[in-house]
Short mmCIF file of C-alpha atoms and ligand atoms in Angstrom, two decimals:
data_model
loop_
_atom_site.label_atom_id
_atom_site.label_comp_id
_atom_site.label_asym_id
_atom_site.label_seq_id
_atom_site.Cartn_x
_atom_site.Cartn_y
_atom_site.Cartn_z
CA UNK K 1 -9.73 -14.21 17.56
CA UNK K 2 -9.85 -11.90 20.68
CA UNK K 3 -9.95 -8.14 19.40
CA UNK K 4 -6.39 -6.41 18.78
CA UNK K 5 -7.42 -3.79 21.21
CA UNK K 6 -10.56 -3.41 23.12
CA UNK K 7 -11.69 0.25 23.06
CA UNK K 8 -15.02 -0.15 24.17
CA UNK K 9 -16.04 3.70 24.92
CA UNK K 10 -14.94 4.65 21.09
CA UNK K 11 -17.44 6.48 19.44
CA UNK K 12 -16.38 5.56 16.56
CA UNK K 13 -17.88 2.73 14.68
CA UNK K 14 -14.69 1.75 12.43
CA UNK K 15 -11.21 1.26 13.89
CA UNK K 16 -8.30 0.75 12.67
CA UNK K 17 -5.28 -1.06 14.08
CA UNK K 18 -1.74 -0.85 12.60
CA UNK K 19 0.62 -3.30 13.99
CA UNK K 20 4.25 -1.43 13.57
CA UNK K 21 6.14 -4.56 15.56
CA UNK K 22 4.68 -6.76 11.90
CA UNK K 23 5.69 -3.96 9.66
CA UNK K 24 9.48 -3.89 11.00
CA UNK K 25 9.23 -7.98 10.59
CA UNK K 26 8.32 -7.40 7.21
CA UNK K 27 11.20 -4.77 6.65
CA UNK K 28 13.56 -7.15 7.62
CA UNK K 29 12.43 -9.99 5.52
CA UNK K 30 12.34 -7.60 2.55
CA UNK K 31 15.89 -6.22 3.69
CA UNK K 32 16.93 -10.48 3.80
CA UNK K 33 16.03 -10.67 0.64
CA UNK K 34 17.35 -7.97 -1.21
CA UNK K 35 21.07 -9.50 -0.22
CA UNK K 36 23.92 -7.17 -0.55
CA UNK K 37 21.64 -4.26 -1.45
CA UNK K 38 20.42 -1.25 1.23
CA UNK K 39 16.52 -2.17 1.51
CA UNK K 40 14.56 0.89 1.49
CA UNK K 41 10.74 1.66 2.03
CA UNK K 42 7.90 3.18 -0.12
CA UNK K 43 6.18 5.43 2.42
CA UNK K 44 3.91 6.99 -0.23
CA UNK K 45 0.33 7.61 0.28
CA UNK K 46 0.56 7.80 3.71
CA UNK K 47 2.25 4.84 3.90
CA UNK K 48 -0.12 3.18 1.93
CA UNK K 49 -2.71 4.10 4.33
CA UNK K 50 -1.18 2.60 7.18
CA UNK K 51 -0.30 6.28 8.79
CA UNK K 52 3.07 7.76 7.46
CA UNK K 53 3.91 9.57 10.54
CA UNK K 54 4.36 6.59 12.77
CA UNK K 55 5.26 3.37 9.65
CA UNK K 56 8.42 5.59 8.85
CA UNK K 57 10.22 6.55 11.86
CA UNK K 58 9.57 3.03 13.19
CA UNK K 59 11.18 2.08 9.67
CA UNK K 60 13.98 4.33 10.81
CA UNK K 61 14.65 3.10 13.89
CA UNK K 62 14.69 -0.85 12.42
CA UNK K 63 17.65 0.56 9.96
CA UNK K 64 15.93 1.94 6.87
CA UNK K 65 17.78 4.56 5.60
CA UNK K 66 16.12 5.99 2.10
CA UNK K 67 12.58 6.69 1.85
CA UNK K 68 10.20 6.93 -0.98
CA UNK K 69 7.51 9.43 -1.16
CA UNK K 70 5.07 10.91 -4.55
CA UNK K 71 5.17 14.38 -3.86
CA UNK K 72 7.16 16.72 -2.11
CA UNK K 73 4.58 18.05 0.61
CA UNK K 74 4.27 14.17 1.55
CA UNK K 75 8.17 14.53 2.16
CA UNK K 76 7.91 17.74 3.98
CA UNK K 77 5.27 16.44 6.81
CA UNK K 78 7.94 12.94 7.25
CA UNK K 79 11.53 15.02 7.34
CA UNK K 80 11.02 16.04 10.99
CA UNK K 81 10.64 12.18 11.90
CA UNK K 82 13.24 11.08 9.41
CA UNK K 83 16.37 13.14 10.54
CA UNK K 84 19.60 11.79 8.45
CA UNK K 85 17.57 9.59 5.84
CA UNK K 86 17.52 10.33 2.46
CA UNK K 87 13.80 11.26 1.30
CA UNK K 88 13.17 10.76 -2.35
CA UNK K 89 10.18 12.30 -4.17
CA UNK K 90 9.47 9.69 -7.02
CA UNK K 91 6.83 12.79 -8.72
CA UNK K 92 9.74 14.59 -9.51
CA UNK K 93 10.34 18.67 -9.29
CA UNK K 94 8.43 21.37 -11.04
CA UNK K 95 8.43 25.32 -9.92
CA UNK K 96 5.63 24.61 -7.58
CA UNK K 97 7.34 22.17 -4.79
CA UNK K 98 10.84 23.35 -6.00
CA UNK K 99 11.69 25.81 -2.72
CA UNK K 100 10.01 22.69 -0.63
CA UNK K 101 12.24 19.98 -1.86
CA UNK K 102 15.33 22.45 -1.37
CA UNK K 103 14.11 23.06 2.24
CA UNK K 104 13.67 20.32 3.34
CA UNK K 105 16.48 18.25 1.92
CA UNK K 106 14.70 16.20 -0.31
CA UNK K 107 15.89 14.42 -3.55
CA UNK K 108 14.00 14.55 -6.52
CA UNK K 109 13.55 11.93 -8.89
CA UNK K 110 14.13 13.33 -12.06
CA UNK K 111 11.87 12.11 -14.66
CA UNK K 112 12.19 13.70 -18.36
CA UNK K 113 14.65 16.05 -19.60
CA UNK K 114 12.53 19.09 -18.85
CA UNK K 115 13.00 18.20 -14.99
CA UNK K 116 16.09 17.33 -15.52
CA UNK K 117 17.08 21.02 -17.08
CA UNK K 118 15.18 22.46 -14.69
CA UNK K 119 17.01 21.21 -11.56
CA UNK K 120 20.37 21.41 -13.26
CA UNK K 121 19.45 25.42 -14.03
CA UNK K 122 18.09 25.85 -10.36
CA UNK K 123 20.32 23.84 -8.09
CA UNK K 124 22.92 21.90 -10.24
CA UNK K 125 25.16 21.01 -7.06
CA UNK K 126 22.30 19.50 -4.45
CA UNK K 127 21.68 15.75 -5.16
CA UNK K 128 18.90 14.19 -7.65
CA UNK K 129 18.17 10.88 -8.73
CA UNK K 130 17.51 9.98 -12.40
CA UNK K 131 14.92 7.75 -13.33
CA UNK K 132 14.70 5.96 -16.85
CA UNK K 133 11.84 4.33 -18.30
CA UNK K 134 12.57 0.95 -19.56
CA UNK K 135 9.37 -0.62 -20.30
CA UNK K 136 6.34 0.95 -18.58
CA UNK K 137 5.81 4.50 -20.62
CA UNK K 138 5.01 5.80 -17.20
CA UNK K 139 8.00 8.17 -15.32
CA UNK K 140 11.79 8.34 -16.83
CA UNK K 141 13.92 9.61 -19.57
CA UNK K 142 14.13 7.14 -22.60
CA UNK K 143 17.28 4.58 -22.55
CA UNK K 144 18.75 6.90 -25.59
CA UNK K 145 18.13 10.22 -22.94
CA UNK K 146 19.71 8.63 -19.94
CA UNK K 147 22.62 7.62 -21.82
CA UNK K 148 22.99 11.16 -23.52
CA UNK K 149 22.99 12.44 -19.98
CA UNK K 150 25.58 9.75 -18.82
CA UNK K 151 27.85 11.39 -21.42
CA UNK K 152 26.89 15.26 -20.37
CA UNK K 153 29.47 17.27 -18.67
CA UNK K 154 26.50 17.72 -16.06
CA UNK K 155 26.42 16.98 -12.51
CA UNK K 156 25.43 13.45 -12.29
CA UNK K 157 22.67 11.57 -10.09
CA UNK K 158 23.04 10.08 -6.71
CA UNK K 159 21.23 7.70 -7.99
CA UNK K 160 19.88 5.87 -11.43
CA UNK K 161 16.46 3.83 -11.00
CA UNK K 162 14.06 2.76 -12.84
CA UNK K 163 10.70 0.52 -12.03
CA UNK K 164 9.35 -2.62 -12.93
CA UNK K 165 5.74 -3.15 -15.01
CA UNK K 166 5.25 -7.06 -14.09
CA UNK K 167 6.87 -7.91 -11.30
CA UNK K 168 3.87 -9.23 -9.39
CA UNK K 169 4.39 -11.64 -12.46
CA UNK K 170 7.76 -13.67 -12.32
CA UNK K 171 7.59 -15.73 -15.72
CA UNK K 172 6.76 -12.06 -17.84
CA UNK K 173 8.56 -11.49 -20.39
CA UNK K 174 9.08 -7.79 -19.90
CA UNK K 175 10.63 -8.54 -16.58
CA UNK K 176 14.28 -10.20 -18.64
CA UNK K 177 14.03 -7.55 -21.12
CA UNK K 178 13.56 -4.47 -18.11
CA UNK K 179 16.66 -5.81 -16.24
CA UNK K 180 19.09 -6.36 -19.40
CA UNK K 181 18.15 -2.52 -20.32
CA UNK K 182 18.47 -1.27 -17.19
CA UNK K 183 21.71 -3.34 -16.40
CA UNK K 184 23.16 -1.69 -19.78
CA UNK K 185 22.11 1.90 -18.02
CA UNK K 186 23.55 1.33 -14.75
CA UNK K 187 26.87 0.33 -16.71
CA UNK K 188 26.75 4.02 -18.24
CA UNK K 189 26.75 5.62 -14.48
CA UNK K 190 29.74 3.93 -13.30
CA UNK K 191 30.15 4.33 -9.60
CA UNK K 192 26.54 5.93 -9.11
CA UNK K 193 23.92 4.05 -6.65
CA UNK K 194 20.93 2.05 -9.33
CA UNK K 195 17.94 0.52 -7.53
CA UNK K 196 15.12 -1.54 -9.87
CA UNK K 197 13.09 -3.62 -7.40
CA UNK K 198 10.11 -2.79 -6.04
CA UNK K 199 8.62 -5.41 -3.13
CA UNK K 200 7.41 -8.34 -6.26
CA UNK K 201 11.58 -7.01 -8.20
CA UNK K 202 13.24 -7.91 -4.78
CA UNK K 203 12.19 -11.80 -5.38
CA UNK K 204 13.34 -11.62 -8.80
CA UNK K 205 16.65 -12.18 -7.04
CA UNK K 206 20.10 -10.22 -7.43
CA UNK K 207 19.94 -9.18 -11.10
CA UNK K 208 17.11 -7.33 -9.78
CA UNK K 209 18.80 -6.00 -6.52
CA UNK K 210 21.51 -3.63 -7.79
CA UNK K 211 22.49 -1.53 -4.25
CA UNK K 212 19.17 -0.35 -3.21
CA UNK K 213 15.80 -2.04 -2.85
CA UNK K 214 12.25 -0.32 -2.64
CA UNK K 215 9.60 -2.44 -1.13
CA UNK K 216 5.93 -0.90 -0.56
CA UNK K 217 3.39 -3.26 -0.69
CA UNK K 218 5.41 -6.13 0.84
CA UNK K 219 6.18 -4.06 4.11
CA UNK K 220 2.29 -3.21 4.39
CA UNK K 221 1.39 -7.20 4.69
CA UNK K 222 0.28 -7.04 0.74
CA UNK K 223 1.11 -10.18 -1.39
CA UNK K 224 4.45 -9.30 -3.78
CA UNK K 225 3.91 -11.85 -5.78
CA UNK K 226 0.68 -13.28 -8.29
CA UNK K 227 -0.33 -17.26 -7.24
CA UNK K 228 2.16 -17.48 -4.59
CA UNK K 229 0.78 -17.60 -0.46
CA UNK K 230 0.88 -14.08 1.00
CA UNK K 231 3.90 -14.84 3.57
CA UNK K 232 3.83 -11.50 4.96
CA UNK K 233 2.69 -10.45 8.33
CA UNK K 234 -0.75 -8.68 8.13
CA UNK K 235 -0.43 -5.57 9.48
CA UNK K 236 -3.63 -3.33 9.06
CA UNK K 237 -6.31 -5.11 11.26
CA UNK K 238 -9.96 -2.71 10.02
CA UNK K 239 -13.30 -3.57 12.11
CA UNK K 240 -16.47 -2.20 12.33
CA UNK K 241 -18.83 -1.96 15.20
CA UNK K 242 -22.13 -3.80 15.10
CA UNK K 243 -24.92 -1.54 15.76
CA UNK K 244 -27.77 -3.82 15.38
CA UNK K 245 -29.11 -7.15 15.00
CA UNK K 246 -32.26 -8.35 13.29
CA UNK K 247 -34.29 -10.77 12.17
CA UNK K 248 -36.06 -11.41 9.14
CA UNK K 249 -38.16 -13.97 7.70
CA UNK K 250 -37.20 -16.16 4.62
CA UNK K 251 -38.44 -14.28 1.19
CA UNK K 252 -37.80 -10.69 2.68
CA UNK K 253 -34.65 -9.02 0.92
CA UNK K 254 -32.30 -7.41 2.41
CA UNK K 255 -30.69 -3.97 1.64
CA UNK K 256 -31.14 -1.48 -1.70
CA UNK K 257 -32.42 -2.91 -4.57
CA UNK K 258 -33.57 -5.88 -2.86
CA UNK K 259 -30.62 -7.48 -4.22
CA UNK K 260 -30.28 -10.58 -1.54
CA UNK K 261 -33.49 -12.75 -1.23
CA UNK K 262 -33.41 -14.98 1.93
CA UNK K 263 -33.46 -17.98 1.32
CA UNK K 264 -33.93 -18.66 5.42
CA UNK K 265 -34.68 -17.00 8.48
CA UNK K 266 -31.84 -15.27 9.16
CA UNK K 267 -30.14 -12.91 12.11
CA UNK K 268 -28.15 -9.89 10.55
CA UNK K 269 -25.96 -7.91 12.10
CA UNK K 270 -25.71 -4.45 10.66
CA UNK K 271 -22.43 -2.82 10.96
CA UNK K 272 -21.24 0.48 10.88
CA UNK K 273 -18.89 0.66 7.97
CA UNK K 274 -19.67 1.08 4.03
CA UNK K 275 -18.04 2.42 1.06
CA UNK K 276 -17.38 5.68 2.02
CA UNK K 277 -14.65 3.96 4.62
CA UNK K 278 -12.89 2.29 1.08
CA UNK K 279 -15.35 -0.99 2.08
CA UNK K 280 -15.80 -0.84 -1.60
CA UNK K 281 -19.38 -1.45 -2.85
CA UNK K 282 -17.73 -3.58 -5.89
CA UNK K 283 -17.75 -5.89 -2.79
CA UNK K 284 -21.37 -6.17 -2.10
CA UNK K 285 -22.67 -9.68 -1.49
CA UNK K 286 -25.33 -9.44 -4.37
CA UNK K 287 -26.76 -6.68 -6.92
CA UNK K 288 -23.19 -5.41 -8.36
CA UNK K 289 -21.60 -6.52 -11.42
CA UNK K 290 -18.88 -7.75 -10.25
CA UNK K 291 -20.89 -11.17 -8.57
CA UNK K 292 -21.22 -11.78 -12.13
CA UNK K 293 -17.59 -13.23 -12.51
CA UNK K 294 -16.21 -13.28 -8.77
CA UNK K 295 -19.22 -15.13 -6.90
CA UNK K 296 -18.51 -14.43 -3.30
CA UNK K 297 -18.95 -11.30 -2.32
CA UNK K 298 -16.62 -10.02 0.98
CA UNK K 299 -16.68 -11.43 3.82
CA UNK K 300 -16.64 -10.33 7.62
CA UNK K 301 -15.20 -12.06 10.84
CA UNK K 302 -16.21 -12.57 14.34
CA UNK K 303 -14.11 -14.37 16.41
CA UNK K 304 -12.21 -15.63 13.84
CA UNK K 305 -15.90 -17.14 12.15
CA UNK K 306 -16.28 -15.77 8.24
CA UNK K 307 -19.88 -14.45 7.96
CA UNK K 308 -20.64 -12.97 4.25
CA UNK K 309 -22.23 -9.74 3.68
CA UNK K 310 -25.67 -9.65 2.75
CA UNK K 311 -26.93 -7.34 -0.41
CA UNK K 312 -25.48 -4.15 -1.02
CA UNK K 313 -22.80 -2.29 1.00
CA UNK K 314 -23.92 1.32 1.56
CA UNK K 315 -22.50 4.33 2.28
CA UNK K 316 -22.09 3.94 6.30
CA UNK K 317 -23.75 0.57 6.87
CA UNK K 318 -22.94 -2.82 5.67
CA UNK K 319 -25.13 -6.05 6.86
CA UNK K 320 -23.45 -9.62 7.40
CA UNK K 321 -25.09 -12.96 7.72
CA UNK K 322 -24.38 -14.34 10.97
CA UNK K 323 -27.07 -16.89 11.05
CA UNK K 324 -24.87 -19.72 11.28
CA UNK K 325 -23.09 -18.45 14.66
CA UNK K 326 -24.34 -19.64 18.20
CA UNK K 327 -27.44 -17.04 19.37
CA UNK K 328 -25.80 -14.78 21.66
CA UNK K 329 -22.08 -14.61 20.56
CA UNK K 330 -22.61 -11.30 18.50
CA UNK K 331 -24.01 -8.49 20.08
CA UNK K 332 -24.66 -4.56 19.27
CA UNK K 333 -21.78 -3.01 20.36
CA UNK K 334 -18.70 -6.07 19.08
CA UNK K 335 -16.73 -5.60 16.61
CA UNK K 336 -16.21 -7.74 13.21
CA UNK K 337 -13.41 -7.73 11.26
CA UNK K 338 -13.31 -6.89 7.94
CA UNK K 339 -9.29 -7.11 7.21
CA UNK K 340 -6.67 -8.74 9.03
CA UNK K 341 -5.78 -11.84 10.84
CA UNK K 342 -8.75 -14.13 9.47
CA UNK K 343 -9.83 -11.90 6.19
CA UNK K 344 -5.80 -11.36 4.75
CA UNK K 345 -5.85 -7.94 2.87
CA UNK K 346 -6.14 -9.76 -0.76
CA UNK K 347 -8.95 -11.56 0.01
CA UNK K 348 -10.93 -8.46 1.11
CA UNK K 349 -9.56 -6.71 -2.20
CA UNK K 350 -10.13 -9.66 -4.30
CA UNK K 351 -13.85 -10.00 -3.37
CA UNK K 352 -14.33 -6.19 -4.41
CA UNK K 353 -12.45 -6.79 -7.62
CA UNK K 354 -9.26 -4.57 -6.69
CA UNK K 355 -5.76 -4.59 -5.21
CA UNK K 356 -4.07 -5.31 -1.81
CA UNK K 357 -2.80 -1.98 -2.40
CA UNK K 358 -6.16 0.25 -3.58
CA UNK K 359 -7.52 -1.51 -0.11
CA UNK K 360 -4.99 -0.18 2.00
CA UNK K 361 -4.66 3.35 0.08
CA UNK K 362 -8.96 4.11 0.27
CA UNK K 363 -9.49 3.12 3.98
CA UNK K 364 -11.00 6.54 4.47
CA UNK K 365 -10.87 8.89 7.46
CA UNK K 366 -13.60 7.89 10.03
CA UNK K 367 -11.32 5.22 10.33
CA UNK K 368 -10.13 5.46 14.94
CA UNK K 369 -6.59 4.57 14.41
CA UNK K 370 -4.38 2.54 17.25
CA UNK K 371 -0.83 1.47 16.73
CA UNK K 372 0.87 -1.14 18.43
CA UNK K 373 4.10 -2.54 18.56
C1 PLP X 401 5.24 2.46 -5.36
C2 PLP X 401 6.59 2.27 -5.90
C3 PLP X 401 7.44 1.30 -5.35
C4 PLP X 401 6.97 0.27 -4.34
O1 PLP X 401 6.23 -0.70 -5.06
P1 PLP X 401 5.54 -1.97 -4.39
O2 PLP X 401 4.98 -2.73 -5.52
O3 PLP X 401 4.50 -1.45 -3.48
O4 PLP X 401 6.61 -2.70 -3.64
C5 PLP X 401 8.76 1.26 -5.80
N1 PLP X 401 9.18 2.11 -6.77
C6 PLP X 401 8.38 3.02 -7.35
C7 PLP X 401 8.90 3.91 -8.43
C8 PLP X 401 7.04 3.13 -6.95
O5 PLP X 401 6.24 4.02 -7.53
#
């Protein structure tokens, strides 16, 4: 693999590069798939660490229309990028970000009665959406509350939603019993918009769809779905400079702890990335739990070749095997991948024991960012 983009005078020794052109093929897919509904887009956490400010207006200009963020200051920084869409803050409301969800045109989603009495007392005739909790104990007025509300002379919702607890999981249980509830619901708020599916709801097919989909994870190149082949487009590529090779002798260790014995001579090339950039130390090639029950450890790439990191990760410096490539091929100053084309996003999270979507979110800041596309 050539690099995505060849920066050699960065000082930086971990770039990122976000490949908007994949994310807007993803949106589409996700938008295919959601069939008669209007496909929208988590952008929360900084859209999930891919960089907010440029994943959502390039979302905008592919068609996306309604917007998902967790708070309301997240919403504030995207409005100026997202004139005309419809921002939705799935935290909710309380006195705090009231004036700045008012200001800046936001919709909250409103997620017990207290938030619900509290918009209603402080802006009854500007748009909310009502979530209700139908299976995960997490955000959302009961069943029993939503349908009270139905039957309110209040100002109703723009919108009823409410969120999936297994969807990553297709044959759960819950996921039958979530959509009959919620189906009953959206009967109660006849003529108001309902939206269920998340990225892994959307391929739960129609019953899932309603008439608005809200993919994250999908869009971001993350797998939707447990067992099944990631078919999205990767779209965070994350390297790390190498700063130096070395070589060292069979029976010297390598890294803290002496964790890794060699078992040969080996050439390692130390790299300039570690935990503190979300290259979680769960991930280490030897010395943490976690090798216990997942035996490899991550992995890196160089030109498209896997090479497995040696020992512990540390804070700023991580040290990969790369014994097994031709003398010469890696030098200081190349990059290695450690997500992206070769290492897909659940791989990386898998061999640190963690989510496509905890990957993307801790990236970190030292992180040089380029966007393409
Ligand atoms: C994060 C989130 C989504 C998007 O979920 P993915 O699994 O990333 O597709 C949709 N709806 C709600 C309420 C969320 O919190």
């Amino acid at each position: 693999m050539t690099s995505p983009s060849p920066h050699p005078d960065s000082a930086s020794t971990v770039r990122l590069t976000v490949d908007l052109g994949a994310l807007a093929d993803n949106w589409r897919t996700m938008r295919d798939l959601s069939g008669s509904a209007r496909c929208g887009a988590a952008v929360k956490a900084d859209g999930y660490g891919t960089g907010a400010d440029q994943a959502a207006p390039r979302l905008l200009r592919e068609g996306c229309r309604d917007f998902f963020v967790a708070d309301a200051t997240e919403g504030a920084r995207l409005r100026p990028a997202l004139p005309g869409a419809r921002i939705y803050v799935l935290n909710g409301v309380f006195e705090g970000s009231f004036a700045q969800t008012l200001s800046h045109d936001m919709i909250p989603v409103i997620n017990s009665t207290e938030q619900a009495a509290f918009w209603l007392a402080h802006a009854a005739s500007r748009p909310y959406a009502l979530q209700v909790d139908t299976g995960m104990n997490r955000l959302g007025l009961t069943p029993e509350q939503a349908v009270a509300h139905s039957q309110s002379d209040a100002p109703q919702p723009c919108l009823v939603m409410s969120h999936f607890a297994c969807a990553d999981d297709p044959d759960h249980p819950l996921n039958a019993g979530q959509i009959k509830t919620f189906q009953g619901l959206a009967d109660c708020f006849p003529d108001i918009e309902a939206s269920l599916a998340n990225s892994g709801g959307i391929h739960l097919g129609a019953r899932a769809h309603h008439q608005l989909t809200r993919p994250g994870i999908a869009l971001y190149g993350g797998e939707a779905v447990n067992g099944v082949a990631n078919r999205m487009l990767p779209v965070v590529t994350a390297e790390a400079r190498v700063l130096v090779l070395r070589h060292a002798q069979a029976g010297q260790s390598v890294s803290y702890g002496a964790a890794h014995r060699l078992t040969r001579d080996s050439r390692i090339a130390v790299c300039g990335v570690g935990y503190a950039d979300g290259f979680h130390r769960s991930g280490s090639g030897a010395g943490v739990p976690l090798r216990a029950s997942v035996a490899e450890g991550a992995m890196g790439a160089i030109n498209g070749v896997r090479v497995p990191v040696l020992g512990k990760i540390t804070m700023d410096l991580t040290m990969f095997d790369v014994t097994d490539l031709p003398e010469g091929s890696v030098q200081a100053g190349d990059w290695i991948e450690l997500m992206g084309p070769t290492i897909d996003v659940e791989e990386a999270a898998t061999a640190a024991g963690t989510i496509s979507y905890e990957m993307l979110t801790s990236l970190g800041r030292r992180y040089e960012r380029h966007y393409r596309g």
